[in-house]
mmCIF file of C-alpha atoms in Angstrom:
data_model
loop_
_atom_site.group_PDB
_atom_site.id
_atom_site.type_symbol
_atom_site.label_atom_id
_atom_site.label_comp_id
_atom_site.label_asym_id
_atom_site.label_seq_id
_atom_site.Cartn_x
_atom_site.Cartn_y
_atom_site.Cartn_z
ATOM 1 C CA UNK A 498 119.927 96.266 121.126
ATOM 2 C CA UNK A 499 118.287 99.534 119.929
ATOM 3 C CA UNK A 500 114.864 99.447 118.765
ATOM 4 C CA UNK A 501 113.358 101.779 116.587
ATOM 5 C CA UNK A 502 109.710 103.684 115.886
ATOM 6 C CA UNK A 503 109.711 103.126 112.345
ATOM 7 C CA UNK A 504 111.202 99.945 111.845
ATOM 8 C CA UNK A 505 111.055 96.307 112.626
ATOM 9 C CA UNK A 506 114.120 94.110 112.856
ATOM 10 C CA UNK A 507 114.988 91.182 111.283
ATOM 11 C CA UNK A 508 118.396 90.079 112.177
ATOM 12 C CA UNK A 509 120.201 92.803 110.526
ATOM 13 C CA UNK A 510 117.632 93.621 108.024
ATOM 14 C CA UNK A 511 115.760 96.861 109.110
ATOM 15 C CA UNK A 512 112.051 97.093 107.631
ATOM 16 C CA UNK A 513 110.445 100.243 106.980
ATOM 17 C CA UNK A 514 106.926 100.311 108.579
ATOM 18 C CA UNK A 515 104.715 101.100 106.059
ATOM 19 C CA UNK A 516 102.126 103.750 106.179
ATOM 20 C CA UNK A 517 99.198 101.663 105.955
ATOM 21 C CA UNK A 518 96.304 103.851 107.598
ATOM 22 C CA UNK A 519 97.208 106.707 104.716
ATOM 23 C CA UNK A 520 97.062 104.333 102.285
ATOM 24 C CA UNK A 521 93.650 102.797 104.014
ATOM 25 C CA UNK A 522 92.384 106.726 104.230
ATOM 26 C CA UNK A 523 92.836 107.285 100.366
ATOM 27 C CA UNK A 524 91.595 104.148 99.819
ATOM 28 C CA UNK A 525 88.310 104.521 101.591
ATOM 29 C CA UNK A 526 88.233 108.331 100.346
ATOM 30 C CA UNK A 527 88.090 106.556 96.883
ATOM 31 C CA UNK A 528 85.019 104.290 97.714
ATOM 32 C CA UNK A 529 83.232 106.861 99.286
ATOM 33 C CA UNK A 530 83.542 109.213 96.121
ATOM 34 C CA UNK A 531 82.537 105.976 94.083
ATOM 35 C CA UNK A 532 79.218 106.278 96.024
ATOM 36 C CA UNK A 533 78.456 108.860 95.697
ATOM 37 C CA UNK A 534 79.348 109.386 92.257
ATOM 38 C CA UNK A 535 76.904 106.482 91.683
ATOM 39 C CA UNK A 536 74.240 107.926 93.494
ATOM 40 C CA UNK A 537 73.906 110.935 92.599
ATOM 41 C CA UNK A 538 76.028 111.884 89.724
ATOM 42 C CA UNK A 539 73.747 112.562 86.460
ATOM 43 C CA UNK A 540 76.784 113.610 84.068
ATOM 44 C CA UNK A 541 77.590 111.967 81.060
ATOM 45 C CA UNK A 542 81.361 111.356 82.751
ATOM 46 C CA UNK A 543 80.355 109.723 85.861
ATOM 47 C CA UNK A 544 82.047 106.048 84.257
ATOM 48 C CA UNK A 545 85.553 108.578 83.883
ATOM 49 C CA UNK A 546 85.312 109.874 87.520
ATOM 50 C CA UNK A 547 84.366 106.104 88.554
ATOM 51 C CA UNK A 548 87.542 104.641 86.359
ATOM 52 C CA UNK A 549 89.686 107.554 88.256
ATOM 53 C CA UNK A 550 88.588 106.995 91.472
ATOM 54 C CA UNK A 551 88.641 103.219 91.544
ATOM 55 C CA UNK A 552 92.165 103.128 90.059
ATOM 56 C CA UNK A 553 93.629 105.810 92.752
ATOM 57 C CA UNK A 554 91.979 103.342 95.004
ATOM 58 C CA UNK A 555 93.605 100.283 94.068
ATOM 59 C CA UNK A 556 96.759 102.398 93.735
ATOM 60 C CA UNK A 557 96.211 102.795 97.683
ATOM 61 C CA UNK A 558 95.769 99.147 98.324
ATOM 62 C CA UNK A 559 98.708 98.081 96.176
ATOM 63 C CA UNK A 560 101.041 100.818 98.031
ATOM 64 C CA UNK A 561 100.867 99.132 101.198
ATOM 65 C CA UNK A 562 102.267 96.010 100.021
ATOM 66 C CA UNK A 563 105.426 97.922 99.323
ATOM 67 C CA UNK A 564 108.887 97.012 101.186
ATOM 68 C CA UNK A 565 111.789 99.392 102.369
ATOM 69 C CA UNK A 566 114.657 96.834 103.720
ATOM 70 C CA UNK A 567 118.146 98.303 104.939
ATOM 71 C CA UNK A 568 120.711 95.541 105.070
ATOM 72 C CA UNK A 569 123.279 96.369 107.235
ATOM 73 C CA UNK A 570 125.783 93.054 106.801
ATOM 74 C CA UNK A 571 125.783 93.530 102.640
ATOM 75 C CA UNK A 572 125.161 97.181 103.175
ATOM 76 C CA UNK A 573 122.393 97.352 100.751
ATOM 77 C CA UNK A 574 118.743 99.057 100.349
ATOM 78 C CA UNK A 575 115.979 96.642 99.007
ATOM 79 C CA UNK A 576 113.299 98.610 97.805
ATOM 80 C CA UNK A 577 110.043 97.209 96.147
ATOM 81 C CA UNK A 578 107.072 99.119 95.009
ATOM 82 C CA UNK A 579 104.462 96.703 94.818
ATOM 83 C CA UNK A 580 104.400 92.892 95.854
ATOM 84 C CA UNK A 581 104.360 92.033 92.303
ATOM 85 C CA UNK A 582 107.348 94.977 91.163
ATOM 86 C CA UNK A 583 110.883 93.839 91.085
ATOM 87 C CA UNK A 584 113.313 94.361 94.003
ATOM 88 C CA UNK A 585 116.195 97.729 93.668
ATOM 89 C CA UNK A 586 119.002 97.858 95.226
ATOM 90 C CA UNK A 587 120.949 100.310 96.381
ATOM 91 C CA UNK A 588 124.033 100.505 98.238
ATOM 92 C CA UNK A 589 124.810 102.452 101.349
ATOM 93 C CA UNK A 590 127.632 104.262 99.191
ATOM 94 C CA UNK A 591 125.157 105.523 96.830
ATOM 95 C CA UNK A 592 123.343 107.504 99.101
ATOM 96 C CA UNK A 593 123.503 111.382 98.693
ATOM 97 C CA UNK A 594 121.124 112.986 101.418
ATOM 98 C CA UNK A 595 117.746 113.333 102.547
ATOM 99 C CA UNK A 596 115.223 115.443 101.340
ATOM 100 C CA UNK A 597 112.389 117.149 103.400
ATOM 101 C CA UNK A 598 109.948 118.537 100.943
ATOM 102 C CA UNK A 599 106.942 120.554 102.632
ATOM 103 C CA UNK A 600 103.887 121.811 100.697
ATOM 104 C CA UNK A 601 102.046 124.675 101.967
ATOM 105 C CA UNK A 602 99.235 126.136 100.644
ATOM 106 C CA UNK A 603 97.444 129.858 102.285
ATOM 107 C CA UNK A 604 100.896 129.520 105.110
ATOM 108 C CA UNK A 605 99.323 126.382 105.659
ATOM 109 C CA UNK A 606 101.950 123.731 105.881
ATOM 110 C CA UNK A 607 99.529 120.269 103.632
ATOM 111 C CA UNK A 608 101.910 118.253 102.922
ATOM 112 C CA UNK A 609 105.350 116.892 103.831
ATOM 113 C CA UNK A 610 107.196 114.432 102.548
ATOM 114 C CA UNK A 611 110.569 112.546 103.287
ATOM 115 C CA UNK A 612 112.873 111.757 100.617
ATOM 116 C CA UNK A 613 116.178 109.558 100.270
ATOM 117 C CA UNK A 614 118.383 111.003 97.150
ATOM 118 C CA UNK A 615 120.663 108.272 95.631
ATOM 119 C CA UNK A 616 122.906 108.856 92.931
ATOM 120 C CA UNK A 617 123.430 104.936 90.783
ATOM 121 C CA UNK A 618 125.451 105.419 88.264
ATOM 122 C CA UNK A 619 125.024 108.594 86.624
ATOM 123 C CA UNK A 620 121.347 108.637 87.543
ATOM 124 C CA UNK A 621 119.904 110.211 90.883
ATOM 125 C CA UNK A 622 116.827 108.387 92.228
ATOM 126 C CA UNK A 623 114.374 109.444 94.832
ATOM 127 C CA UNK A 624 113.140 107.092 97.414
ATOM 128 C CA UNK A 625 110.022 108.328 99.056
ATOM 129 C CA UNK A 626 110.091 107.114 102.868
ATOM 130 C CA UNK A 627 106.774 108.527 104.240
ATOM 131 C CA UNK A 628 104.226 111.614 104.185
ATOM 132 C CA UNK A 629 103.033 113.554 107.248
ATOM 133 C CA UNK A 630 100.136 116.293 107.574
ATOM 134 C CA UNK A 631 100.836 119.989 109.172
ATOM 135 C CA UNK A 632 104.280 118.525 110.383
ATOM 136 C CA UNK A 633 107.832 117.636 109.974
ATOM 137 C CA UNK A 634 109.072 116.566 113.204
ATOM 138 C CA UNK A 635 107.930 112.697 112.506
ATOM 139 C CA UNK A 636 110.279 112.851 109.157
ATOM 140 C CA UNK A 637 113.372 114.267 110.674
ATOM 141 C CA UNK A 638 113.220 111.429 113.821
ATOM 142 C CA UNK A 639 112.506 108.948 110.449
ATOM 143 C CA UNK A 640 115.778 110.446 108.791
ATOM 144 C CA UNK A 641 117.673 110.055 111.870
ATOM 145 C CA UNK A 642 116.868 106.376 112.396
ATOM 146 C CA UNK A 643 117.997 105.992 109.348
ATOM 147 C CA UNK A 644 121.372 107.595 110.092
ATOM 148 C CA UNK A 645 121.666 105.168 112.579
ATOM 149 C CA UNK A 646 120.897 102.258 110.921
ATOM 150 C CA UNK A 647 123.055 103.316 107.827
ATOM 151 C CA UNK A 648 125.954 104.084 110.556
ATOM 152 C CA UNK A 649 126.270 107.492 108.993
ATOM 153 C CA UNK A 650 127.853 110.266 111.024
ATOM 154 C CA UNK A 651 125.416 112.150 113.367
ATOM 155 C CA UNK A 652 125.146 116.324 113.182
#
Protein backbone atom coordinates (compact mmCIF):
# COMPACT_ATOMS: atom_id res chain seq x y z
CA UNK A 1 0.00 0.00 0.00
CA UNK A 2 1.46 3.40 -1.07
CA UNK A 3 0.69 6.33 0.91
CA UNK A 4 0.79 9.67 -0.23
CA UNK A 5 1.73 13.52 1.09
CA UNK A 6 -1.21 15.07 -0.26
CA UNK A 7 -3.82 12.70 0.09
CA UNK A 8 -5.77 10.57 2.44
CA UNK A 9 -7.24 7.22 1.48
CA UNK A 10 -10.43 5.96 1.65
CA UNK A 11 -10.68 2.58 0.18
CA UNK A 12 -10.05 3.55 -3.30
CA UNK A 13 -11.19 7.04 -3.03
CA UNK A 14 -8.10 9.40 -2.86
CA UNK A 15 -8.87 12.85 -0.99
CA UNK A 16 -7.10 15.89 -1.77
CA UNK A 17 -5.77 17.53 1.47
CA UNK A 18 -6.96 20.76 1.49
CA UNK A 19 -4.94 23.83 2.03
CA UNK A 20 -6.44 24.93 5.12
CA UNK A 21 -3.64 27.18 6.83
CA UNK A 22 -3.77 29.48 3.36
CA UNK A 23 -7.16 29.64 3.58
CA UNK A 24 -6.85 30.34 7.63
CA UNK A 25 -3.93 33.08 6.60
CA UNK A 26 -6.34 35.05 4.20
CA UNK A 27 -8.87 34.62 6.47
CA UNK A 28 -7.21 36.16 9.46
CA UNK A 29 -5.47 38.77 6.96
CA UNK A 30 -9.19 39.77 6.39
CA UNK A 31 -10.05 40.34 10.16
CA UNK A 32 -7.07 42.05 10.84
CA UNK A 33 -7.73 44.65 7.93
CA UNK A 34 -11.40 44.78 9.39
CA UNK A 35 -9.68 46.23 12.52
CA UNK A 36 -8.10 48.22 11.58
CA UNK A 37 -10.24 49.65 9.08
CA UNK A 38 -12.58 50.18 12.08
CA UNK A 39 -10.18 51.82 14.08
CA UNK A 40 -8.73 54.02 12.35
CA UNK A 41 -10.22 54.51 9.00
CA UNK A 42 -12.02 58.12 8.79
CA UNK A 43 -13.13 57.78 4.95
CA UNK A 44 -16.46 57.95 3.84
CA UNK A 45 -15.80 54.16 2.22
CA UNK A 46 -14.66 52.43 5.22
CA UNK A 47 -18.42 50.24 5.17
CA UNK A 48 -17.06 49.27 1.16
CA UNK A 49 -13.54 48.21 2.34
CA UNK A 50 -15.37 46.44 5.46
CA UNK A 51 -18.08 44.64 2.92
CA UNK A 52 -14.77 43.63 0.74
CA UNK A 53 -12.80 42.45 3.30
CA UNK A 54 -15.37 40.48 5.26
CA UNK A 55 -16.63 38.76 2.08
CA UNK A 56 -12.88 37.70 0.88
CA UNK A 57 -12.91 36.44 4.39
CA UNK A 58 -15.76 34.26 4.37
CA UNK A 59 -14.65 33.31 0.85
CA UNK A 60 -11.51 31.84 2.86
CA UNK A 61 -13.56 29.99 5.37
CA UNK A 62 -15.95 28.53 2.81
CA UNK A 63 -12.80 27.32 0.57
CA UNK A 64 -11.68 24.96 3.03
CA UNK A 65 -14.74 23.03 3.10
CA UNK A 66 -14.04 22.16 -0.49
CA UNK A 67 -13.45 18.34 -1.65
CA UNK A 68 -11.06 16.91 -4.42
CA UNK A 69 -11.96 12.94 -4.54
CA UNK A 70 -10.19 10.63 -7.25
CA UNK A 71 -12.10 7.40 -7.60
CA UNK A 72 -10.06 4.91 -8.88
CA UNK A 73 -12.76 1.74 -9.16
CA UNK A 74 -15.43 4.13 -11.33
CA UNK A 75 -12.49 6.12 -12.53
CA UNK A 76 -14.02 9.37 -11.74
CA UNK A 77 -13.00 12.97 -10.19
CA UNK A 78 -15.54 14.37 -7.57
CA UNK A 79 -14.94 17.83 -7.21
CA UNK A 80 -16.99 20.24 -4.91
CA UNK A 81 -16.38 23.85 -4.28
CA UNK A 82 -18.09 24.55 -1.24
CA UNK A 83 -19.98 22.14 1.26
CA UNK A 84 -23.13 23.58 0.09
CA UNK A 85 -22.03 23.57 -4.11
CA UNK A 86 -23.00 20.59 -6.10
CA UNK A 87 -20.62 17.66 -6.77
CA UNK A 88 -18.64 17.52 -10.75
CA UNK A 89 -17.53 14.84 -12.12
CA UNK A 90 -15.07 14.12 -14.26
CA UNK A 91 -13.71 11.12 -15.72
CA UNK A 92 -10.15 9.95 -15.85
CA UNK A 93 -10.55 10.02 -19.82
CA UNK A 94 -11.29 13.59 -19.78
CA UNK A 95 -8.22 14.66 -18.45
CA UNK A 96 -5.83 16.71 -20.77
CA UNK A 97 -2.67 17.76 -18.63
CA UNK A 98 -1.49 19.69 -15.86
CA UNK A 99 -0.81 23.12 -15.69
CA UNK A 100 1.96 24.87 -13.58
CA UNK A 101 1.24 28.53 -13.68
CA UNK A 102 3.96 30.76 -11.78
CA UNK A 103 3.55 34.51 -11.13
CA UNK A 104 6.51 36.56 -10.70
CA UNK A 105 6.67 39.93 -10.05
CA UNK A 106 10.50 42.19 -9.93
CA UNK A 107 12.18 38.17 -10.93
CA UNK A 108 10.46 37.40 -7.92
CA UNK A 109 8.68 34.13 -8.34
CA UNK A 110 4.75 35.24 -5.84
CA UNK A 111 2.76 32.94 -6.83
CA UNK A 112 2.35 29.40 -8.18
CA UNK A 113 -0.35 27.55 -8.83
CA UNK A 114 -1.24 23.88 -9.94
CA UNK A 115 -3.80 23.27 -12.42
CA UNK A 116 -5.69 20.06 -13.82
CA UNK A 117 -7.02 20.87 -17.60
CA UNK A 118 -10.09 18.70 -18.52
CA UNK A 119 -11.71 18.84 -21.69
CA UNK A 120 -15.99 17.62 -21.03
CA UNK A 121 -17.54 17.76 -23.89
CA UNK A 122 -16.51 20.50 -25.99
CA UNK A 123 -15.69 22.59 -22.94
CA UNK A 124 -12.14 22.66 -21.18
CA UNK A 125 -12.32 23.18 -17.39
CA UNK A 126 -9.62 24.06 -14.97
CA UNK A 127 -9.34 22.40 -11.68
CA UNK A 128 -7.19 24.33 -9.31
CA UNK A 129 -5.29 21.71 -6.97
CA UNK A 130 -3.20 24.01 -4.68
CA UNK A 131 -1.01 27.35 -4.48
CA UNK A 132 2.58 27.57 -3.21
CA UNK A 133 4.82 30.78 -2.39
CA UNK A 134 8.51 31.32 -4.08
CA UNK A 135 8.24 27.57 -5.24
CA UNK A 136 7.20 24.88 -7.52
CA UNK A 137 8.74 21.81 -6.37
CA UNK A 138 5.60 21.02 -3.86
CA UNK A 139 3.21 21.20 -7.18
CA UNK A 140 5.17 18.98 -9.44
CA UNK A 141 5.48 16.04 -6.41
CA UNK A 142 1.36 17.03 -6.16
CA UNK A 143 1.08 16.37 -10.06
CA UNK A 144 2.96 13.27 -9.80
CA UNK A 145 0.82 11.71 -7.07
CA UNK A 146 -1.68 12.31 -9.09
CA UNK A 147 -0.16 10.39 -12.01
CA UNK A 148 -0.06 7.68 -9.81
CA UNK A 149 -3.24 7.61 -8.52
CA UNK A 150 -4.82 8.25 -12.05
CA UNK A 151 -2.42 5.21 -13.27
CA UNK A 152 -1.20 7.51 -15.99
CA UNK A 153 2.13 6.76 -17.63
CA UNK A 154 5.21 8.18 -15.77
CA UNK A 155 7.97 10.56 -17.82
Amino acid sequence: MQTFKYFEQEGNTYKLKVQKGLFYTITLGCIAAIIALLIYSTSKATFLYVTFFAFVGVLGVLRTTGIIAFDNQSREIQRKRFFFSAPVSYSFDDFDHFLISKQKSYFITVSIQAIMVMRKGDKTRHILLAQTLFTAKPLQKLSEEISTIMGLPQT
